[in-house]
């Protein structure tokens, strides 16, 4: 069965700092990968997704993620965070049966 | 912005009550999903549907049931709520395609006393 691991559940950083959230998956087949974000009081929103092609994917609000197949990773990055990036971030994997498996999420707090 | 709605947003109810959580989407998506999420934990798929009159159980066993009589509507029902059902329930939908992406509703936070 597929699984998704996200480490460092709570991340606290200052504005303008760089952010990197790790995502590792376990699945032997072709994967589609997603990062979702949930701002306080709002619903889950899609940040970015990878299906094929360029392994460096750019998403909304200055986020990007890199798919490294050899490392089974899909880490999320933003070079300079803002207070408004305070949110919970979820990595997800879609397998060959179109089922989504989610990681436990990273709670990110940006201090002004 | 995805057009998927859930009601109620918050529900506090006593043990033994029957409840129905509503989910509607206006995007014409064939596929709909229900996830359960406890604080600090990952989302777990509990039900999904690939179209009208299609319902399947997900990865996490749940005492809830679902129905799909109309494309846009995918309600979840608990016949007799228990404290162990306290959780957040998220509804999602997607359309068929190579780059299929799920869009989520705002969720229902359920507290069973």
XYZ file of N, CA and C in Angstrom:
675
model
N 0.852 -1.199 0.000
C 0.000 0.000 0.000
C 0.885 1.246 0.000
N 0.363 2.290 -0.595
C 1.138 3.512 -0.671
C 1.090 4.246 0.657
N 2.108 5.049 0.913
C 2.109 5.875 2.119
C 2.892 7.139 1.846
N 2.596 8.163 2.631
C 3.243 9.464 2.499
C 3.732 9.895 3.876
N 4.986 10.327 3.948
C 5.568 10.765 5.218
C 5.931 12.238 5.146
N 5.486 12.959 6.158
C 5.893 14.361 6.318
C 6.503 14.487 7.703
N 7.661 15.089 7.786
C 8.352 15.199 9.064
C 8.193 16.600 9.623
N 8.661 16.789 10.850
C 8.618 18.112 11.496
C 7.218 18.683 11.415
N 6.319 18.081 12.154
C 4.919 18.473 12.057
C 4.706 19.959 12.324
N 5.451 20.524 13.281
C 5.314 21.943 13.585
C 6.575 22.678 13.150
N 6.374 23.728 12.344
C 7.488 24.550 11.866
C 7.186 25.999 12.197
N 8.120 26.647 12.880
C 7.951 28.060 13.232
C 9.133 28.818 12.644
N 8.834 29.876 11.901
C 9.915 30.654 11.304
C 9.490 32.102 11.174
N 10.459 32.955 10.938
C 10.217 34.393 10.823
C 9.954 34.763 9.377
N 9.276 35.878 9.205
C 9.047 36.395 7.843
C 10.388 36.558 7.121
N 10.356 36.311 5.825
C 11.511 36.411 4.929
C 12.435 35.199 5.012
N 12.203 34.320 5.972
C 13.007 33.085 6.027
C 12.587 32.160 4.894
N 13.467 31.225 4.580
C 13.132 30.239 3.552
C 12.471 29.028 4.206
N 11.570 28.434 3.450
C 10.807 27.284 3.956
C 11.046 26.087 3.056
N 11.295 24.944 3.682
C 11.314 23.692 2.937
C 10.622 22.630 3.764
N 9.619 22.009 3.187
C 8.873 20.937 3.850
C 9.136 19.633 3.100
N 9.537 18.630 3.858
C 9.863 17.353 3.241
C 8.640 16.465 3.039
N 8.645 15.739 1.951
C 7.592 14.771 1.667
C 8.244 13.564 1.016
N 8.116 12.414 1.642
C 8.607 11.168 1.080
C 7.451 10.201 0.926
N 7.498 9.421 -0.126
C 6.400 8.497 -0.361
C 6.927 7.085 -0.565
N 6.019 6.169 -0.403
C 6.331 4.772 -0.634
C 5.295 4.219 -1.596
N 5.727 3.962 -2.825
C 4.828 3.383 -3.825
C 5.667 2.979 -5.010
N 5.419 1.813 -5.545
C 6.272 1.283 -6.599
C 5.888 1.671 -8.009
N 4.687 2.189 -8.191
C 4.213 2.480 -9.538
C 4.336 3.944 -9.896
N 3.661 4.308 -10.967
C 3.639 5.706 -11.403
C 2.850 6.536 -10.400
N 3.420 7.658 -10.004
C 2.752 8.477 -8.994
C 2.400 9.858 -9.533
N 1.335 10.364 -9.028
C 1.008 11.772 -9.195
C 1.076 12.380 -7.799
N 1.681 13.531 -7.671
C 1.933 14.111 -6.349
C 1.350 15.505 -6.238
N 0.890 15.819 -5.049
C 0.198 17.081 -4.800
C 0.671 17.685 -3.481
N 0.616 18.998 -3.421
C 0.692 19.706 -2.154
C -0.595 20.525 -2.025
N -1.253 20.339 -0.890
C -2.434 21.121 -0.559
C -2.113 22.007 0.637
N -2.805 23.129 0.732
C -2.623 24.033 1.864
C -3.989 24.339 2.481
N -4.008 24.444 3.784
C -5.242 24.812 4.495
C -4.950 26.000 5.388
N -5.402 27.177 4.975
C -5.245 28.378 5.792
C -6.259 28.334 6.930
N -5.970 29.008 8.029
C -6.879 28.967 9.185
C -8.313 29.300 8.809
N -9.213 28.416 9.134
C -10.628 28.642 8.877
C -11.067 28.435 7.445
N -10.156 27.995 6.595
C -10.509 27.813 5.185
C -10.389 26.343 4.786
N -10.865 26.030 3.575
C -10.813 24.651 3.135
C -9.472 24.341 2.473
N -9.208 23.070 2.300
C -8.004 22.626 1.612
C -7.979 23.171 0.187
N -6.825 23.752 -0.178
C -6.681 24.290 -1.532
C -5.452 23.666 -2.175
N -5.504 23.476 -3.468
C -4.375 22.923 -4.189
C -3.281 23.983 -4.358
N -2.061 23.643 -3.938
C -0.914 24.534 -4.127
C -0.230 24.247 -5.448
N 0.041 22.983 -5.677
C 0.690 22.566 -6.918
C 0.558 21.060 -7.077
N 0.891 20.609 -8.283
C 0.771 19.177 -8.561
C 1.815 18.758 -9.585
N 2.195 17.495 -9.506
C 3.126 16.916 -10.466
C 2.494 15.675 -11.067
N 2.459 15.653 -12.421
C 1.976 14.457 -13.105
C 3.074 13.845 -13.960
N 3.782 14.694 -14.690
C 4.864 14.204 -15.548
C 5.645 15.417 -16.031
N 6.733 15.176 -16.747
C 7.485 16.269 -17.338
C 8.490 16.862 -16.373
N 8.652 18.152 -16.436
C 9.640 18.865 -15.626
C 9.434 18.541 -14.149
N 10.454 17.989 -13.484
C 10.268 17.607 -12.072
C 10.185 18.805 -11.123
N 10.544 19.968 -11.611
C 10.412 21.169 -10.778
C 9.092 21.833 -11.135
N 8.191 21.843 -10.171
C 6.840 22.335 -10.402
C 6.643 23.648 -9.658
N 6.090 24.609 -10.343
C 5.794 25.899 -9.700
C 4.297 25.996 -9.434
N 3.972 26.472 -8.239
C 2.578 26.587 -7.870
C 2.190 28.020 -7.576
N 1.090 28.163 -6.853
C 0.602 29.496 -6.528
C 1.393 30.077 -5.368
N 1.338 31.387 -5.238
C 1.897 32.124 -4.101
C 3.391 31.903 -3.914
N 4.111 31.663 -5.001
C 5.557 31.578 -4.933
C 6.114 30.239 -4.479
N 5.266 29.244 -4.317
C 5.712 27.921 -3.904
C 6.191 27.109 -5.107
N 7.134 26.217 -4.839
C 7.568 25.263 -5.836
C 7.889 23.944 -5.148
N 7.894 22.880 -5.934
C 8.239 21.572 -5.385
C 9.040 20.819 -6.428
N 9.932 19.964 -5.938
C 10.778 19.195 -6.832
C 10.559 17.706 -6.619
N 10.232 17.018 -7.696
C 10.046 15.572 -7.665
C 11.392 14.919 -7.932
N 11.886 14.152 -6.968
C 13.131 13.415 -7.143
C 12.792 11.935 -7.031
N 12.702 11.293 -8.174
C 12.227 9.905 -8.205
C 13.150 8.973 -7.435
N 14.463 9.191 -7.547
C 15.425 8.303 -6.894
C 15.354 8.390 -5.380
N 14.864 9.486 -4.888
C 14.740 9.680 -3.439
C 13.298 9.525 -2.958
N 12.391 9.216 -3.856
C 10.971 9.100 -3.514
C 10.519 10.340 -2.738
N 10.904 11.507 -3.237
C 10.592 12.727 -2.508
C 9.905 13.760 -3.399
N 9.195 14.645 -2.739
C 8.486 15.747 -3.420
C 8.443 16.907 -2.424
N 9.593 17.522 -2.185
C 9.712 18.560 -1.173
C 9.171 19.894 -1.666
N 8.532 20.600 -0.765
C 7.940 21.912 -1.053
C 8.877 23.011 -0.572
N 9.006 24.070 -1.368
C 9.913 25.155 -0.989
C 9.275 26.512 -1.291
N 9.696 27.481 -0.479
C 9.400 28.886 -0.770
C 10.583 29.692 -0.257
N 11.204 30.513 -1.094
C 12.450 31.184 -0.692
C 12.265 32.238 0.392
N 11.088 32.856 0.462
C 10.896 33.926 1.428
C 9.423 33.938 1.866
N 9.178 33.489 3.083
C 7.783 33.359 3.529
C 7.242 34.669 4.065
N 5.909 34.739 4.051
C 5.201 35.879 4.613
C 4.280 35.392 5.729
N 3.829 36.316 6.541
C 2.937 35.969 7.642
C 1.712 35.226 7.118
N 1.262 35.606 5.915
C 0.065 34.999 5.334
C 0.279 33.548 4.896
N 1.514 33.062 4.981
C 1.780 31.652 4.659
C 1.526 30.740 5.851
N 1.164 31.314 6.988
C 0.786 30.510 8.145
C -0.394 29.626 7.776
N -0.186 28.319 7.872
C -1.203 27.374 7.395
C -0.724 25.962 7.689
N -1.588 25.006 7.352
C -1.184 23.604 7.410
C -1.008 23.098 5.979
N 0.073 22.383 5.757
C 0.434 21.937 4.416
C 0.418 20.409 4.367
N -0.263 19.868 3.356
C -0.390 18.422 3.222
C 0.174 17.963 1.886
N 0.994 16.940 1.943
C 1.481 16.275 0.745
C 0.569 15.082 0.465
N 0.297 14.817 -0.797
C -0.593 13.697 -1.137
C -0.099 13.005 -2.394
N -0.378 11.722 -2.466
C 0.036 10.884 -3.588
C -1.203 10.217 -4.178
N -1.310 10.246 -5.489
C -2.401 9.525 -6.161
C -1.807 8.328 -6.865
N -2.336 7.141 -6.540
C -1.774 5.931 -7.114
C -2.506 5.540 -8.400
N -2.185 4.373 -8.903
C -2.772 3.912 -10.156
C -4.263 3.663 -10.096
N -4.811 3.539 -8.901
C -6.253 3.364 -8.733
C -6.960 4.688 -8.468
N -6.250 5.785 -8.695
C -6.818 7.123 -8.480
C -7.196 7.383 -7.030
N -6.540 6.684 -6.087
C -6.816 6.922 -4.677
C -5.744 7.872 -4.132
N -6.180 8.836 -3.337
C -5.256 9.793 -2.733
C -4.837 9.327 -1.348
N -3.533 9.342 -1.096
C -3.014 9.075 0.247
C -2.337 10.345 0.739
N -2.679 10.771 1.936
C -2.167 12.023 2.490
C -1.129 11.772 3.567
N -0.198 12.726 3.707
C 0.671 12.746 4.861
C -0.047 13.394 6.030
N 0.611 13.432 7.192
C -0.016 13.963 8.393
C -0.038 15.482 8.438
N 0.679 16.116 7.531
C 0.632 17.559 7.458
C 1.750 18.247 8.227
N 2.061 19.474 7.811
C 3.013 20.337 8.525
C 2.272 21.597 8.939
N 2.268 21.880 10.222
C 1.679 23.118 10.718
C 2.775 24.176 10.691
N 2.638 25.160 9.813
C 3.650 26.200 9.654
C 3.136 27.507 10.250
N 3.927 28.093 11.128
C 3.593 29.386 11.723
C 4.693 30.369 11.348
N 4.311 31.462 10.716
C 5.268 32.497 10.333
C 5.086 33.678 11.270
N 6.148 34.044 11.945
C 6.105 35.142 12.910
C 6.460 36.451 12.207
N 5.615 37.461 12.356
C 5.896 38.723 11.658
C 7.176 39.384 12.167
N -11.252 28.889 -7.850
C -11.945 28.535 -6.612
C -12.949 27.420 -6.897
N -12.842 26.351 -6.149
C -13.730 25.209 -6.345
C -15.082 25.501 -5.716
N -16.140 25.040 -6.387
C -17.494 25.258 -5.899
C -18.004 23.985 -5.247
N -17.576 23.743 -4.044
C -18.014 22.570 -3.309
C -18.368 23.008 -1.896
N -19.531 22.608 -1.458
C -20.110 23.148 -0.230
C -20.447 22.032 0.743
N -20.257 22.336 2.011
C -20.603 21.382 3.049
C -21.403 22.085 4.130
N -22.452 21.409 4.593
C -23.221 21.906 5.727
C -23.579 20.751 6.637
N -23.657 20.988 7.954
C -23.230 22.224 8.609
C -21.714 22.317 8.691
N -21.194 23.460 9.019
C -19.755 23.598 9.226
C -19.352 23.054 10.587
N -20.222 23.221 11.556
C -19.969 22.726 12.904
C -21.245 22.069 13.421
N -21.077 20.955 14.123
C -22.237 20.257 14.670
C -21.871 19.627 16.002
N -22.645 19.964 17.027
C -22.497 19.340 18.340
C -23.794 18.603 18.615
N -23.680 17.320 18.910
C -24.883 16.506 19.008
C -24.691 15.425 20.063
N -25.800 14.920 20.587
C -25.727 13.904 21.623
C -25.626 12.499 21.056
N -25.132 11.606 21.892
C -24.999 10.203 21.499
C -26.349 9.613 21.111
N -26.340 8.814 20.048
C -27.545 8.113 19.623
C -28.355 8.835 18.563
N -28.026 10.095 18.322
C -28.780 10.849 17.318
C -28.361 10.445 15.911
N -29.307 10.553 14.993
C -29.014 10.340 13.572
C -28.624 11.664 12.949
N -27.538 11.674 12.191
C -27.107 12.918 11.560
C -26.787 12.680 10.091
N -26.966 13.726 9.314
C -26.586 13.701 7.906
C -25.736 14.919 7.607
N -24.563 14.660 7.074
C -23.670 15.738 6.652
C -23.847 15.920 5.145
N -24.096 17.173 4.764
C -24.389 17.442 3.362
C -23.137 17.875 2.604
N -23.069 17.463 1.340
C -21.993 17.897 0.450
C -22.577 18.086 -0.940
N -22.331 19.250 -1.495
C -22.811 19.536 -2.844
C -21.718 20.207 -3.651
N -21.683 19.900 -4.946
C -20.731 20.573 -5.829
C -21.458 20.971 -7.113
N -21.037 22.103 -7.650
C -21.712 22.662 -8.829
C -20.832 22.590 -10.065
N -19.819 21.742 -10.019
C -18.861 21.660 -11.120
C -19.190 20.518 -12.088
N -20.228 19.735 -11.764
C -20.575 18.617 -12.627
C -19.605 17.455 -12.549
N -18.827 17.403 -11.450
C -17.859 16.315 -11.304
C -18.565 14.987 -11.050
N -18.070 13.933 -11.716
C -18.638 12.609 -11.500
C -18.154 11.980 -10.200
N -16.901 12.234 -9.854
C -16.320 11.573 -8.686
C -16.467 12.443 -7.447
N -16.879 11.805 -6.350
C -16.951 12.515 -5.064
C -16.408 11.616 -3.965
N -15.922 12.260 -2.892
C -15.196 11.536 -1.851
C -15.558 12.101 -0.479
N -15.475 11.251 0.537
C -15.542 11.695 1.928
C -14.264 11.237 2.635
N -13.631 12.188 3.336
C -12.461 11.903 4.138
C -12.770 12.221 5.597
N -12.090 11.510 6.480
C -12.152 11.807 7.909
C -10.768 12.245 8.364
N -10.721 13.311 9.157
C -9.433 13.824 9.610
C -9.493 14.152 11.080
N -8.644 13.521 11.858
C -8.487 13.871 13.272
C -7.340 14.869 13.407
N -7.349 15.703 14.461
C -6.308 16.732 14.615
C -4.909 16.151 14.573
N -4.057 16.766 13.761
C -2.670 16.337 13.668
C -2.455 15.052 12.907
N -3.509 14.580 12.261
C -3.399 13.303 11.540
C -3.695 13.515 10.060
N -3.359 12.486 9.284
C -3.635 12.578 7.864
C -5.111 12.371 7.564
N -5.512 12.754 6.363
C -6.873 12.499 5.923
C -6.993 11.020 5.544
N -8.104 10.426 5.929
C -8.367 9.035 5.569
C -9.633 8.960 4.726
N -9.564 8.267 3.604
C -10.715 8.109 2.727
C -11.691 7.119 3.348
N -12.964 7.528 3.523
C -13.957 6.628 4.110
C -15.020 6.199 3.105
N -15.322 7.041 2.130
C -16.289 6.673 1.078
C -15.922 7.400 -0.210
N -16.305 6.788 -1.344
C -16.173 7.503 -2.601
C -17.238 7.020 -3.573
N -17.423 7.820 -4.600
C -18.442 7.529 -5.615
C -17.905 7.948 -6.970
N -18.150 7.127 -7.972
C -17.698 7.449 -9.319
C -18.837 7.955 -10.200
N -20.012 8.095 -9.599
C -21.144 8.618 -10.360
C -22.443 8.264 -9.671
N -23.535 8.658 -10.280
C -24.858 8.386 -9.707
C -25.034 6.887 -9.481
N -25.566 6.559 -8.300
C -25.829 5.177 -7.872
C -24.570 4.346 -7.648
N -23.428 4.981 -7.630
C -22.159 4.307 -7.339
C -21.636 4.769 -5.987
N -21.414 3.835 -5.056
C -20.778 4.176 -3.788
C -19.855 3.030 -3.387
N -18.714 3.394 -2.827
C -17.727 2.396 -2.402
C -17.164 2.803 -1.055
N -16.721 1.815 -0.290
C -16.052 2.114 0.972
C -14.589 2.416 0.709
N -14.041 3.287 1.531
C -12.667 3.706 1.355
C -11.695 2.882 2.163
N -10.549 3.489 2.449
C -9.475 2.768 3.132
C -9.739 2.604 4.629
N -10.429 3.563 5.207
C -10.682 3.539 6.652
C -12.116 3.076 6.885
N -12.250 2.050 7.717
C -13.580 1.541 8.022
C -14.388 2.606 8.755
N -15.630 2.764 8.340
C -16.484 3.780 8.955
C -17.885 3.227 9.122
N -18.558 3.623 10.197
C -19.937 3.197 10.417
C -20.925 4.079 9.660
N -20.425 5.061 8.968
C -21.297 5.943 8.214
C -21.695 5.298 6.891
N -22.746 5.845 6.289
C -23.184 5.402 4.959
C -23.336 6.627 4.072
N -23.303 6.403 2.778
C -23.448 7.490 1.817
C -24.449 7.092 0.742
N -24.896 8.086 0.005
C -25.780 7.836 -1.133
C -25.421 8.815 -2.240
N -25.738 8.443 -3.465
C -25.444 9.325 -4.608
C -26.605 9.201 -5.603
N -27.632 9.950 -5.309
C -28.829 9.913 -6.141
C -28.740 10.959 -7.255
N -28.027 12.029 -6.952
C -27.817 13.095 -7.948
C -26.322 13.342 -8.072
N -25.894 13.757 -9.240
C -24.475 13.999 -9.487
C -23.879 14.991 -8.508
N -24.643 16.037 -8.207
C -24.082 17.128 -7.433
C -24.143 16.923 -5.927
N -24.746 15.837 -5.465
C -25.052 15.704 -4.046
C -24.532 14.364 -3.514
N -23.808 14.411 -2.374
C -23.188 13.193 -1.837
C -23.257 13.240 -0.307
N -24.428 13.021 0.263
C -24.583 13.123 1.714
C -24.031 11.914 2.458
N -23.562 12.171 3.674
C -23.034 11.131 4.555
C -23.925 11.057 5.791
N -24.305 9.852 6.169
C -25.234 9.664 7.283
C -24.646 8.766 8.365
N -24.845 9.184 9.597
C -24.550 8.345 10.764
C -25.885 8.034 11.426
N -26.245 6.766 11.469
C -27.568 6.394 12.017
C -27.654 6.635 13.518
N -26.539 6.413 14.208
C -26.535 6.583 15.659
C -25.152 7.093 16.075
N -25.069 8.396 16.271
C -23.764 9.011 16.536
C -23.208 8.581 17.887
N -21.887 8.413 17.914
C -21.175 8.076 19.156
C -19.985 9.006 19.318
N -19.488 9.144 20.546
C -18.317 10.016 20.759
C -17.130 9.647 19.871
N -16.975 8.381 19.524
C -15.866 7.977 18.660
C -15.996 8.540 17.243
N -17.169 9.052 16.902
C -17.365 9.670 15.581
C -16.908 11.127 15.551
N -16.533 11.670 16.685
C -16.051 13.048 16.742
C -14.819 13.197 15.861
N -14.897 14.110 14.904
C -13.815 14.260 13.934
C -14.169 15.389 12.979
N -13.288 15.636 12.027
C -13.614 16.531 10.931
C -13.856 15.677 9.683
N -14.918 16.012 8.965
C -15.282 15.276 7.757
C -15.165 16.216 6.555
N -14.349 15.794 5.590
C -14.082 16.609 4.409
C -14.640 15.924 3.178
N -15.328 16.694 2.372
C -15.875 16.206 1.104
C -15.021 16.752 -0.030
N -14.852 15.961 -1.073
C -14.069 16.390 -2.224
C -14.715 15.880 -3.502
N -14.349 16.482 -4.614
C -14.845 16.005 -5.902
C -13.758 16.158 -6.954
N -13.885 15.394 -8.030
C -12.941 15.499 -9.135
C -13.627 15.014 -10.405
N -13.033 15.362 -11.526
C -13.571 14.882 -12.790
C -12.594 13.894 -13.400
N -13.102 13.059 -14.269
C -12.256 12.076 -14.945
C -11.240 12.808 -15.814
N -10.035 12.270 -15.870
C -9.025 12.852 -16.742
C -7.639 12.416 -16.347
N -6.689 12.647 -17.243
C -5.311 12.243 -16.968
C -4.704 13.028 -15.821
N -5.098 14.261 -15.689
C -4.550 15.082 -14.613
C -5.636 15.368 -13.584
N -6.254 14.312 -13.156
C -7.361 14.413 -12.210
C -6.897 15.016 -10.892
N -7.618 16.014 -10.443
C -7.279 16.716 -9.210
C -8.523 16.816 -8.349
N -8.373 16.528 -7.075
C -9.500 16.623 -6.154
C -9.607 18.019 -5.563
N -10.824 18.511 -5.491
C -11.123 19.815 -4.891
C -11.953 19.582 -3.645
N -11.627 20.318 -2.582
C -12.199 20.045 -1.277
C -13.198 21.098 -0.835
N -14.173 20.647 -0.062
C -15.085 21.545 0.612
C -14.483 22.038 1.916
N -15.201 22.898 2.641
C -14.675 23.501 3.864
C -14.659 22.570 5.065
N -15.352 21.445 4.971
C -15.347 20.489 6.067
C -16.466 20.706 7.062
N -16.803 19.638 7.775
C -17.742 19.696 8.893
C -17.027 19.170 10.130
N -17.005 20.007 11.166
C -16.428 19.562 12.434
C -17.548 19.014 13.301
N -17.466 17.733 13.620
C -18.510 17.048 14.376
C -18.021 16.727 15.778
N -18.819 17.092 16.753
C -18.541 16.740 18.150
C -19.741 15.982 18.677
N -19.520 14.752 19.094
C -20.589 13.933 19.658
C -20.355 13.797 21.158
N -21.328 14.247 21.912
C -21.184 14.255 23.378
C -21.680 12.955 23.997
